[in-house]
Amino acid sequence: MRRNTIDIITLGCSKNLVDSEKLMRQLEANGYKVTHDSPNPQGAIAVINTCGFIGDAKEESINMILEFCEAKEEGRLKKLFVMGCLSERYLKELEVEIPQVDKFYGKFNWNELLADLGKTYQPEIAIERTQTTPKHYAYLKISEGCDRSCAYCAIPIITGKHISRPMEEIIDEVKMLVDKGVKEFQIIAQELTYYGIDLYKTQKLPELIEKIAQIPGVEWIRLHYAYPAHFPEDLFRVMRENDNVCKYMDIALQHISDNMLSRMRRNVTKAETYELIERFRQEVPGIHLRTTLMVGFPGETEEDFDELKEFVQKARFDRMGAFAYSEEEGTYAAQTYEDSIPYEVKQARLDELMALQQDISADLSHAKIGQELKVIIDRKEGDYYIGRTQFDSPEVDPEVLIKATGKRLFSGHFYQVRITNADDFDLFGELI
């Protein structure tokens, strides 16, 4: 057990990862050695940053906490702290259920951990962080919370109202990260399109992205988690006119049938959704759309599901994820609807939807054979260099595999690559 080492474990999304990175920077400034997601934690202190979004994520968080409780009981760990979404949501219950944890913090008060360790939070390094990603890319969180009221979603319960970060602070953070070698920025928030409404009384996402695009050294900007209703249309122009704004949009649509969209309280219709996708493709030629869909929401009929399948086949998303509805206590859906669709039916619909998408993804990947694309290298793995195009976000999207023969390639560098082959998920290429 290393007395001055703290192990931080991050579960859940990239927004949590940013919080962990900021905490790590503060701990290091206070003299600690910090590891992140170590396969073999050795520190005297552990901090688990939890996810509380859906059932599976909550279960994973609880199992991780119990694993570290066991290490504490066996004398392999002195102190255990828990932070993040799960403890924000179930703080009182967790304190009773898992007393082995020294202290639970919510999602926003993790800096109190420093005081509890007898250390000081240092506001002058508030925007600094210790990167856990490869040094050429970083996640950039531009806001917290969500003002939407989707029926199924517990995020507003956990994170509260939407709070935008001031534009100047975000710009300062980007400049600081560029100085450290970051070339690629994944712009993240619970909901991007709401950015600025609270601070500036109008949607400011297009202006923010344009300002980031003008910072020297910013090579790629990729946008994650947009909402289809009241989409800020000037963003089309920004994406079209700035080469370093990736032709990529991650926009969670959830469903297409008007029945489902209404029951889910999505504030958008089937016709408006089709129209938005059409606008994207007209205004930003070559754009790749990533979406997330949900099956098995209460009241989803066979007709609703047929509409969803038809939508997937017509829209031909470049990237698509899907999940089965899981009831979240405290949400509108949990209080209003009975979770009446059997698990087996949800799972069968999910499998059917993903099988449709797999064929579409394979077609779209094969269509890239022969194209020349700009690729950033992330790492070397076995006999291949692994990279991504502007259409691929780290962790979630396909990768480009380049045989590691001949010329040595460097992580974080861009190369022109000709695509020579494709499978259902990844592309294969050679240097030009």
XYZ file of C-alpha atoms in Angstrom:
432
model
C 0.000 0.000 0.000
C 1.542 3.326 -1.087
C 0.757 6.011 1.462
C 0.943 9.029 -0.812
C -0.822 7.439 -3.798
C -4.503 7.943 -4.660
C -6.236 5.673 -7.181
C -9.101 7.246 -9.104
C -11.601 5.016 -10.906
C -13.984 6.637 -13.404
C -17.231 4.983 -14.483
C -19.795 6.282 -16.940
C -19.441 8.993 -19.544
C -16.763 11.390 -20.726
C -18.375 14.175 -18.657
C -17.419 12.203 -15.544
C -13.937 11.734 -16.966
C -13.440 15.526 -17.116
C -14.407 15.798 -13.412
C -11.899 13.064 -12.540
C -9.171 14.835 -14.517
C -9.827 18.109 -12.658
C -9.732 16.334 -9.289
C -6.486 14.605 -10.257
C -4.873 17.961 -11.057
C -5.914 19.347 -7.662
C -4.617 16.268 -5.826
C -1.289 16.420 -7.672
C -0.975 20.120 -6.840
C -1.353 19.057 -3.198
C 1.512 16.600 -3.415
C -0.230 13.295 -4.153
C 0.753 10.747 -6.758
C -2.444 9.843 -8.640
C -3.249 6.860 -10.860
C -6.333 6.572 -13.073
C -8.219 3.327 -13.765
C -5.162 1.345 -12.722
C -5.552 -2.415 -13.365
C -3.730 -2.959 -10.073
C -4.615 -0.177 -7.576
C -1.939 0.185 -4.886
C -2.755 3.492 -3.199
C -3.758 3.969 0.425
C -6.731 6.052 -0.781
C -9.234 5.315 -3.572
C -11.839 7.596 -5.150
C -14.614 6.085 -7.286
C -16.418 8.457 -9.665
C -19.773 6.775 -10.263
C -22.446 6.736 -12.965
C -26.150 6.698 -12.089
C -27.771 6.972 -15.507
C -29.436 3.590 -16.160
C -29.754 0.247 -14.381
C -26.642 -1.405 -15.823
C -24.451 1.614 -15.040
C -25.747 1.815 -11.471
C -25.051 -1.881 -10.977
C -21.495 -1.491 -12.282
C -20.912 1.426 -9.891
C -22.233 -0.508 -6.869
C -20.108 -3.566 -7.734
C -16.989 -1.404 -8.019
C -17.668 0.233 -4.636
C -18.160 -3.199 -2.991
C -14.924 -4.466 -4.534
C -12.987 -1.607 -2.932
C -14.862 -2.064 0.365
C -13.496 -5.599 0.393
C -9.955 -4.302 -0.166
C -10.473 -1.916 2.773
C -11.736 -4.698 5.040
C -8.696 -6.809 4.117
C -6.359 -3.940 5.022
C -5.247 -3.248 1.428
C -6.838 0.219 1.457
C -6.958 2.909 4.143
C -9.680 5.255 2.881
C -12.435 4.988 0.288
C -14.336 7.957 -1.158
C -17.200 7.924 -3.663
C -18.348 10.811 -5.897
C -20.343 11.344 -9.095
C -23.871 10.790 -10.359
C -24.843 7.708 -8.335
C -23.943 9.335 -5.029
C -25.511 12.642 -6.105
C -28.764 10.787 -6.592
C -28.716 8.261 -3.724
C -26.462 9.933 -1.156
C -28.530 9.184 1.963
C -29.359 5.605 0.951
C -25.747 4.794 0.109
C -24.461 6.156 3.422
C -26.776 3.720 5.206
C -26.256 0.748 2.861
C -22.458 0.936 2.459
C -20.998 2.343 5.706
C -17.472 1.130 4.794
C -17.147 4.160 2.484
C -15.455 7.008 4.392
C -17.491 9.686 2.641
C -19.881 10.104 -0.283
C -19.791 13.284 -2.377
C -22.239 14.328 -5.062
C -21.436 15.369 -8.600
C -20.575 18.988 -7.848
C -18.995 19.086 -4.380
C -16.049 16.759 -4.982
C -13.631 19.588 -4.153
C -14.664 19.139 -0.487
C -12.665 15.908 -0.652
C -9.485 17.990 -0.566
C -10.484 19.663 2.704
C -11.384 16.260 4.177
C -7.845 15.124 3.326
C -6.487 18.212 5.082
C -5.569 19.870 1.761
C -6.631 23.048 -0.039
C -8.631 23.476 -3.247
C -6.626 25.791 -5.526
C -9.004 28.012 -7.538
C -6.198 29.461 -9.666
C -5.847 26.074 -11.424
C -9.609 25.458 -11.670
C -9.585 24.989 -15.461
C -6.458 22.801 -15.414
C -6.593 19.030 -15.401
C -4.461 15.938 -15.658
C -5.294 14.341 -18.982
C -6.138 10.645 -18.959
C -6.740 10.519 -22.719
C -3.873 10.327 -25.245
C -2.310 13.786 -25.210
C -3.532 14.707 -28.722
C -7.244 14.741 -27.843
C -9.382 15.927 -24.944
C -13.008 16.150 -23.929
C -14.247 19.711 -23.455
C -17.304 20.121 -21.239
C -19.137 23.359 -22.027
C -22.086 23.072 -19.636
C -23.676 21.003 -16.875
C -27.249 19.948 -16.288
C -30.289 19.850 -18.556
C -33.519 21.855 -18.815
C -35.255 19.318 -21.076
C -37.973 17.171 -19.548
C -37.816 13.898 -21.507
C -40.102 11.394 -19.817
C -37.556 8.589 -19.379
C -34.477 10.565 -18.361
C -33.064 10.921 -14.845
C -30.258 13.300 -15.869
C -32.094 16.507 -14.862
C -32.871 14.872 -11.482
C -29.159 14.138 -11.005
C -27.519 17.208 -12.540
C -30.144 19.905 -12.042
C -30.766 22.893 -14.310
C -28.648 23.697 -17.341
C -25.613 25.858 -16.463
C -23.407 27.103 -19.306
C -19.738 27.864 -18.717
C -18.712 31.406 -19.709
C -17.354 31.512 -23.241
C -14.090 33.229 -22.184
C -13.332 30.448 -19.686
C -13.876 27.739 -22.328
C -11.629 29.604 -24.804
C -8.891 29.905 -22.135
C -9.128 26.163 -21.477
C -8.826 25.335 -25.175
C -5.731 27.555 -25.533
C -4.160 25.945 -22.464
C -4.836 22.442 -23.828
C -3.450 23.351 -27.265
C -0.244 24.495 -25.529
C -0.046 21.010 -23.984
C -0.337 19.317 -27.388
C -4.089 18.757 -27.760
C -5.151 18.941 -31.431
C -8.621 17.397 -31.305
C -11.531 18.459 -29.096
C -14.654 16.426 -28.362
C -17.224 19.039 -27.317
C -19.531 17.517 -24.701
C -22.493 18.488 -22.519
C -25.691 16.892 -21.328
C -27.286 18.909 -24.160
C -25.149 21.040 -26.484
C -27.793 23.076 -28.285
C -28.978 24.775 -25.070
C -25.525 26.309 -24.582
C -25.684 30.031 -23.761
C -29.411 30.422 -23.132
C -28.948 30.883 -19.373
C -25.940 33.235 -19.631
C -26.593 35.137 -22.864
C -30.352 34.651 -23.358
C -29.822 33.059 -26.767
C -28.320 29.881 -28.256
C -24.578 30.504 -28.465
C -23.261 27.134 -29.646
C -22.524 28.289 -33.229
C -20.589 31.343 -31.962
C -18.644 29.281 -29.423
C -17.652 26.639 -31.998
C -16.607 29.326 -34.486
C -14.395 30.968 -31.846
C -12.771 27.642 -30.921
C -12.218 26.910 -34.637
C -10.219 30.139 -34.977
C -7.700 29.192 -32.260
C -4.354 28.245 -33.874
C -3.502 24.596 -33.266
C -7.103 23.354 -33.083
C -7.171 20.730 -35.852
C -10.475 18.936 -35.206
C -13.641 19.841 -33.277
C -16.316 17.182 -32.888
C -19.796 17.750 -31.437
C -21.518 15.353 -29.060
C -25.029 15.108 -27.625
C -27.276 17.556 -29.447
C -31.047 17.727 -29.165
C -33.279 17.853 -32.281
C -35.922 20.386 -31.139
C -35.009 24.061 -31.806
C -31.690 23.137 -33.394
C -29.434 26.241 -33.765
C -29.386 26.524 -37.542
C -26.339 28.792 -37.812
C -24.326 25.721 -36.782
C -24.812 24.366 -40.325
C -22.890 27.358 -41.685
C -20.149 27.038 -39.041
C -19.649 23.357 -39.903
C -19.620 24.075 -43.616
C -17.236 27.044 -43.503
C -14.648 25.780 -40.992
C -12.496 22.872 -42.153
C -11.491 21.997 -38.582
C -15.102 21.495 -37.465
C -15.599 17.805 -38.196
C -18.498 16.905 -40.466
C -19.965 14.875 -37.617
C -22.971 15.315 -35.372
C -24.027 13.172 -32.442
C -27.749 13.808 -32.061
C -29.867 11.488 -29.908
C -33.249 11.024 -31.615
C -34.639 8.170 -29.439
C -37.609 7.323 -31.692
C -39.526 8.346 -34.787
C -43.223 7.488 -34.310
C -45.295 10.490 -33.245
C -46.963 8.314 -30.610
C -43.609 7.538 -28.963
C -42.133 11.020 -29.386
C -45.201 12.483 -27.676
C -45.188 9.945 -24.819
C -41.437 10.496 -24.386
C -42.030 14.297 -24.226
C -39.454 14.992 -26.907
C -41.071 18.212 -28.253
C -40.420 17.173 -31.836
C -42.450 15.314 -34.478
C -41.675 12.597 -36.993
C -41.930 15.099 -39.882
C -39.607 17.582 -38.149
C -37.059 14.829 -37.477
C -36.944 13.710 -41.111
C -36.699 17.368 -42.154
C -33.771 18.024 -39.771
C -31.811 15.044 -41.132
C -32.460 16.276 -44.673
C -31.255 19.791 -43.730
C -28.046 18.394 -42.213
C -27.221 16.496 -45.381
C -28.069 19.386 -47.686
C -26.316 22.111 -45.694
C -23.220 20.110 -44.643
C -22.344 17.799 -47.549
C -20.615 14.612 -46.404
C -21.753 14.933 -42.780
C -21.782 11.731 -40.715
C -24.666 11.465 -38.264
C -24.499 9.449 -35.055
C -27.705 8.789 -33.136
C -29.084 6.807 -30.221
C -32.485 5.106 -30.311
C -34.621 3.517 -27.617
C -36.855 0.455 -27.846
C -39.426 -0.831 -25.390
C -40.620 2.493 -24.000
C -44.017 2.016 -22.287
C -46.763 1.860 -24.891
C -44.474 1.055 -27.847
C -46.676 -0.966 -30.215
C -45.579 -3.244 -33.055
C -46.618 -0.425 -35.411
C -44.371 2.045 -33.546
C -41.476 -0.388 -33.770
C -42.137 -0.980 -37.493
C -41.927 2.800 -38.007
C -38.609 2.838 -36.132
C -37.178 0.060 -38.314
C -38.331 1.876 -41.442
C -36.675 5.045 -40.118
C -33.336 3.278 -39.587
C -33.475 1.898 -43.136
C -34.426 5.255 -44.680
C -32.124 7.530 -42.654
C -29.080 5.230 -43.000
C -27.185 6.636 -40.031
C -23.424 6.431 -40.262
C -23.247 5.561 -36.569
C -26.063 4.288 -34.376
C -26.426 2.988 -30.862
C -29.616 1.699 -29.265
C -30.763 0.585 -25.851
C -33.812 -0.914 -24.215
C -35.919 1.270 -21.926
C -35.182 0.845 -18.246
C -37.475 2.518 -15.749
C -35.787 5.239 -13.700
C -37.452 6.179 -10.429
C -38.525 9.782 -10.121
C -38.905 10.300 -13.864
C -42.172 11.301 -15.517
C -42.390 7.900 -17.237
C -41.951 5.970 -13.991
C -44.680 8.017 -12.333
C -47.088 7.987 -15.293
C -46.702 4.767 -17.288
C -46.499 1.106 -16.427
C -43.270 -0.543 -17.656
C -45.448 -3.103 -19.429
C -43.285 -4.417 -22.269
C -41.631 -7.720 -21.290
C -37.824 -7.845 -21.118
C -37.713 -10.530 -23.860
C -39.671 -8.301 -26.258
C -37.419 -5.300 -25.549
C -34.327 -7.435 -26.127
C -35.677 -8.931 -29.361
C -36.490 -5.453 -30.711
C -33.056 -4.201 -29.735
C -31.345 -7.119 -31.489
C -33.455 -6.641 -34.616
C -32.707 -2.909 -34.782
C -28.953 -3.390 -34.299
C -28.882 -6.139 -36.962
C -30.447 -3.697 -39.450
C -27.859 -1.086 -38.547
C -24.971 -3.539 -38.849
C -25.826 -4.113 -42.509
C -26.109 -0.362 -43.122
C -22.770 0.312 -41.363
C -21.104 -2.396 -43.446
C -22.466 -0.861 -46.683
C -21.349 2.640 -45.718
C -17.886 1.401 -44.695
C -17.407 -0.519 -47.952
C -18.399 2.616 -49.878
C -15.250 4.268 -48.470
C -12.918 1.790 -50.199
C -10.711 3.741 -52.600
C -11.245 7.081 -50.822
C -8.322 9.130 -49.506
C -8.937 10.362 -45.957
C -7.065 12.360 -43.336
C -6.385 10.063 -40.352
C -5.064 10.793 -36.865
C -3.081 7.977 -35.229
C -4.116 7.047 -31.674
C -1.829 4.088 -30.912
C -0.011 1.014 -32.178
C -1.574 -2.370 -31.453
C 0.063 -5.601 -32.571
C 0.845 -5.381 -36.292
C -1.275 -2.270 -36.873
C -1.319 1.447 -36.286
C -4.815 2.409 -35.160
C -6.245 5.738 -36.269
C -9.496 7.594 -36.886
C -10.973 9.872 -39.544
C -12.867 13.092 -38.793
C -16.014 10.937 -38.834
C -14.903 8.806 -35.879
C -15.030 9.734 -32.228
C -12.699 7.887 -29.815
C -14.021 4.829 -27.969
C -17.396 4.662 -29.767
C -16.807 4.754 -33.521
C -14.974 2.652 -36.137
C -11.196 2.864 -36.471
C -8.740 2.774 -39.356
C -6.130 -0.009 -39.248
C -2.849 0.569 -41.080
C -0.319 -2.271 -41.363
C 2.801 -1.388 -39.349
C 5.322 -2.121 -42.093
C 7.820 0.347 -43.453
C 7.413 3.942 -42.341
C 7.031 4.586 -38.614
C 3.868 6.511 -37.702
C 3.486 8.693 -34.622
C 0.540 8.989 -32.242
C -1.205 12.338 -32.531
C 0.075 12.942 -36.076
C -2.134 13.223 -39.151
C -1.546 11.171 -42.316
C -3.259 10.864 -45.694
C -4.533 7.301 -45.992
C -6.158 5.412 -48.877
C -8.891 3.031 -47.689
C -8.203 -0.435 -49.129
C -10.740 -2.626 -47.324
C -13.527 -2.646 -44.732
C -15.374 -5.012 -42.436
C -18.645 -4.431 -40.555
C -16.926 -2.120 -38.092
C -13.468 -0.934 -39.127
C -11.604 0.346 -42.163
C -8.207 -0.807 -43.442
C -5.871 1.593 -45.166
C -2.408 2.312 -46.478
C -0.331 5.485 -46.427
C -0.403 7.566 -49.569
